[in-house]
């Protein structure tokens, strides 16, 4: 098996979150504090902090927190499910990228991840599915065969956050809170699985 055919999940731990303690996550990923203004309390675990974000005046920050809190592969899978939930709001030309991401989630090979990244980088428009494709590319290992280093840790979550929130912005205002509630229900399952 060539390195480009190997499974991206070989070293993936069984847990779903980077950190159980949201305060540790804010220290680990400094860019998170720039995007989420509410700070975690000393006694809060991830699920309680997510609930407090969800109940705040800016519940979209719960989407951002989830994108950063989940391990990159799990966050990409959650992002995919969020976009799939809002599939009626994706443009038809975004569907092939969604199919490739689904294929990678089912069989996460390095070669397919590199192919998705290449296609996302050269896409004529950066819609939600392309942003999610970039996140997949940055999620595990090097984003391209000739890159010497893995992507910085904040790249995939920023792209997932942008993918989910940009798709949510396409939803009519009258339905947006319903979709956001469903997205955050799915997010809670990641925190419960930790």
Short mmCIF file of C-alpha atoms in Angstrom, two decimals:
data_model
loop_
_atom_site.label_atom_id
_atom_site.label_comp_id
_atom_site.label_asym_id
_atom_site.label_seq_id
_atom_site.Cartn_x
_atom_site.Cartn_y
_atom_site.Cartn_z
CA UNK A 1 0.00 0.00 0.00
CA UNK A 2 1.48 3.34 -1.01
CA UNK A 3 1.51 6.23 1.52
CA UNK A 4 -1.16 8.04 -0.49
CA UNK A 5 -3.52 5.08 -0.21
CA UNK A 6 -3.22 4.63 3.53
CA UNK A 7 -6.12 5.27 5.84
CA UNK A 8 -6.19 8.74 7.42
CA UNK A 9 -7.67 7.24 10.59
CA UNK A 10 -4.86 4.86 11.51
CA UNK A 11 -3.85 6.92 14.52
CA UNK A 12 -7.26 8.46 15.27
CA UNK A 13 -8.20 7.99 18.92
CA UNK A 14 -11.70 6.80 19.85
CA UNK A 15 -12.60 10.03 21.62
CA UNK A 16 -14.48 12.72 19.71
CA UNK A 17 -13.16 15.94 21.28
CA UNK A 18 -9.72 17.51 21.40
CA UNK A 19 -10.18 18.44 25.08
CA UNK A 20 -12.93 17.76 27.59
CA UNK A 21 -12.16 21.03 29.38
CA UNK A 22 -13.17 24.03 27.24
CA UNK A 23 -10.73 26.30 29.09
CA UNK A 24 -7.85 24.06 28.03
CA UNK A 25 -9.12 24.20 24.45
CA UNK A 26 -9.16 28.01 24.52
CA UNK A 27 -5.51 27.93 25.64
CA UNK A 28 -4.56 25.28 23.07
CA UNK A 29 -6.23 27.06 20.12
CA UNK A 30 -5.77 30.79 20.63
CA UNK A 31 -7.83 31.70 17.53
CA UNK A 32 -10.92 30.24 19.23
CA UNK A 33 -11.01 33.15 21.70
CA UNK A 34 -11.07 35.57 18.74
CA UNK A 35 -14.21 33.91 17.37
CA UNK A 36 -16.11 32.98 20.56
CA UNK A 37 -16.51 35.91 22.90
CA UNK A 38 -18.14 34.03 25.80
CA UNK A 39 -15.48 32.44 28.01
CA UNK A 40 -15.84 29.03 29.62
CA UNK A 41 -16.23 28.93 33.40
CA UNK A 42 -13.90 27.01 35.65
CA UNK A 43 -16.48 24.34 36.49
CA UNK A 44 -17.88 23.83 32.97
CA UNK A 45 -17.31 20.81 30.83
CA UNK A 46 -17.72 21.02 27.07
CA UNK A 47 -21.38 20.04 27.00
CA UNK A 48 -22.36 22.63 29.60
CA UNK A 49 -20.37 25.34 27.82
CA UNK A 50 -22.03 24.37 24.53
CA UNK A 51 -25.45 24.68 26.22
CA UNK A 52 -24.56 28.12 27.56
CA UNK A 53 -23.39 29.25 24.11
CA UNK A 54 -26.56 27.85 22.57
CA UNK A 55 -28.70 29.85 25.02
CA UNK A 56 -26.72 33.07 24.50
CA UNK A 57 -27.64 36.00 22.29
CA UNK A 58 -25.20 34.64 19.69
CA UNK A 59 -25.96 30.91 19.46
CA UNK A 60 -23.91 30.71 16.25
CA UNK A 61 -20.87 30.74 18.53
CA UNK A 62 -21.91 27.23 19.58
CA UNK A 63 -21.29 26.18 15.95
CA UNK A 64 -17.85 27.78 16.09
CA UNK A 65 -17.03 26.12 19.40
CA UNK A 66 -18.07 22.70 18.07
CA UNK A 67 -15.91 23.10 14.96
CA UNK A 68 -12.90 23.73 17.21
CA UNK A 69 -13.75 21.32 20.05
CA UNK A 70 -14.26 18.17 17.98
CA UNK A 71 -11.26 16.30 16.65
CA UNK A 72 -10.75 17.39 13.01
CA UNK A 73 -12.07 14.20 11.41
CA UNK A 74 -15.12 14.17 13.68
CA UNK A 75 -15.67 17.89 13.06
CA UNK A 76 -15.53 17.28 9.29
CA UNK A 77 -18.12 14.51 9.64
CA UNK A 78 -20.34 16.78 11.73
CA UNK A 79 -19.90 19.58 9.18
CA UNK A 80 -20.88 17.18 6.41
CA UNK A 81 -24.05 16.18 8.30
CA UNK A 82 -24.88 19.86 8.86
CA UNK A 83 -24.57 20.60 5.13
CA UNK A 84 -26.52 17.48 4.28
CA UNK A 85 -29.29 18.68 6.59
CA UNK A 86 -29.37 21.90 4.55
CA UNK A 87 -28.88 20.20 1.17
CA UNK A 88 -31.76 22.13 -0.38
CA UNK A 89 -29.70 25.27 0.14
CA UNK A 90 -26.60 23.97 -1.64
CA UNK A 91 -26.15 24.83 -5.31
CA UNK A 92 -26.29 21.85 -7.71
CA UNK A 93 -22.60 22.29 -8.60
CA UNK A 94 -21.71 21.70 -4.92
CA UNK A 95 -23.11 18.17 -4.89
CA UNK A 96 -20.07 16.44 -6.47
CA UNK A 97 -17.83 17.81 -3.70
CA UNK A 98 -20.34 16.59 -1.11
CA UNK A 99 -20.20 13.12 -2.70
CA UNK A 100 -16.40 13.10 -2.53
CA UNK A 101 -16.47 14.16 1.11
CA UNK A 102 -18.98 11.39 1.85
CA UNK A 103 -16.68 8.90 0.14
CA UNK A 104 -13.73 10.10 2.25
CA UNK A 105 -15.76 9.86 5.46
CA UNK A 106 -16.68 6.27 4.55
CA UNK A 107 -13.12 5.38 3.49
CA UNK A 108 -10.69 8.06 4.69
CA UNK A 109 -7.62 7.53 2.51
CA UNK A 110 -4.84 10.06 2.18
CA UNK A 111 -5.11 10.00 -1.62
CA UNK A 112 -8.80 10.91 -1.60
CA UNK A 113 -8.19 13.64 0.99
CA UNK A 114 -5.46 15.11 -1.24
CA UNK A 115 -7.79 14.93 -4.27
CA UNK A 116 -10.53 16.76 -2.33
CA UNK A 117 -8.05 19.42 -1.21
CA UNK A 118 -6.77 19.96 -4.75
CA UNK A 119 -10.29 20.31 -6.11
CA UNK A 120 -11.30 22.67 -3.30
CA UNK A 121 -8.25 24.87 -3.81
CA UNK A 122 -8.96 25.21 -7.54
CA UNK A 123 -12.74 25.61 -7.24
CA UNK A 124 -14.06 28.70 -9.04
CA UNK A 125 -16.25 29.64 -6.03
CA UNK A 126 -15.92 29.01 -2.29
CA UNK A 127 -19.38 27.78 -1.35
CA UNK A 128 -20.09 25.72 1.77
CA UNK A 129 -19.13 22.37 0.23
CA UNK A 130 -15.80 23.75 -1.03
CA UNK A 131 -15.06 25.20 2.40
CA UNK A 132 -15.79 21.79 3.88
CA UNK A 133 -13.51 20.25 1.25
CA UNK A 134 -10.70 22.53 2.42
CA UNK A 135 -11.39 21.44 5.99
CA UNK A 136 -11.10 17.80 4.94
CA UNK A 137 -7.77 18.59 3.28
CA UNK A 138 -6.46 20.21 6.45
CA UNK A 139 -8.03 17.68 8.85
CA UNK A 140 -5.36 15.00 9.11
CA UNK A 141 -1.76 14.92 8.03
CA UNK A 142 -0.26 16.95 5.22
CA UNK A 143 -2.77 18.71 2.93
CA UNK A 144 -0.78 17.70 -0.18
CA UNK A 145 1.86 15.08 -0.96
CA UNK A 146 4.60 17.72 -1.34
CA UNK A 147 3.79 19.68 1.84
CA UNK A 148 6.46 19.14 4.51
CA UNK A 149 4.16 19.84 7.48
CA UNK A 150 0.55 19.27 8.54
CA UNK A 151 -1.70 22.33 8.41
CA UNK A 152 -1.91 24.54 11.53
CA UNK A 153 -4.50 23.25 14.01
CA UNK A 154 -6.89 26.16 13.49
CA UNK A 155 -7.26 25.77 9.69
CA UNK A 156 -9.76 22.88 9.58
CA UNK A 157 -12.08 24.24 12.31
CA UNK A 158 -12.16 27.72 10.76
CA UNK A 159 -13.13 26.18 7.41
CA UNK A 160 -15.79 23.92 9.00
CA UNK A 161 -17.24 26.87 10.89
CA UNK A 162 -17.34 28.92 7.68
CA UNK A 163 -18.94 26.06 5.74
CA UNK A 164 -21.74 25.50 8.26
CA UNK A 165 -22.47 29.17 8.96
CA UNK A 166 -22.35 30.20 5.29
CA UNK A 167 -24.83 27.45 4.43
CA UNK A 168 -27.01 28.46 7.37
CA UNK A 169 -26.97 32.04 6.02
CA UNK A 170 -28.62 30.73 2.83
CA UNK A 171 -31.60 29.42 4.78
CA UNK A 172 -34.59 31.83 4.87
CA UNK A 173 -34.62 33.80 8.11
CA UNK A 174 -37.96 32.28 9.14
CA UNK A 175 -36.41 28.76 9.15
CA UNK A 176 -32.89 29.58 10.32
CA UNK A 177 -33.47 28.98 14.04
CA UNK A 178 -34.96 25.55 13.32
CA UNK A 179 -31.90 24.50 11.31
CA UNK A 180 -29.55 25.96 13.91
CA UNK A 181 -31.32 23.96 16.62
CA UNK A 182 -30.91 20.74 14.60
CA UNK A 183 -27.24 21.50 13.93
CA UNK A 184 -26.61 22.05 17.62
CA UNK A 185 -28.53 18.89 18.55
CA UNK A 186 -26.04 17.01 16.34
CA UNK A 187 -23.19 18.89 18.02
CA UNK A 188 -24.35 17.75 21.45
CA UNK A 189 -23.93 14.13 20.38
CA UNK A 190 -20.19 14.75 19.82
CA UNK A 191 -19.85 16.11 23.34
CA UNK A 192 -21.86 13.23 24.85
CA UNK A 193 -19.69 10.68 23.04
CA UNK A 194 -16.50 12.02 24.60
#
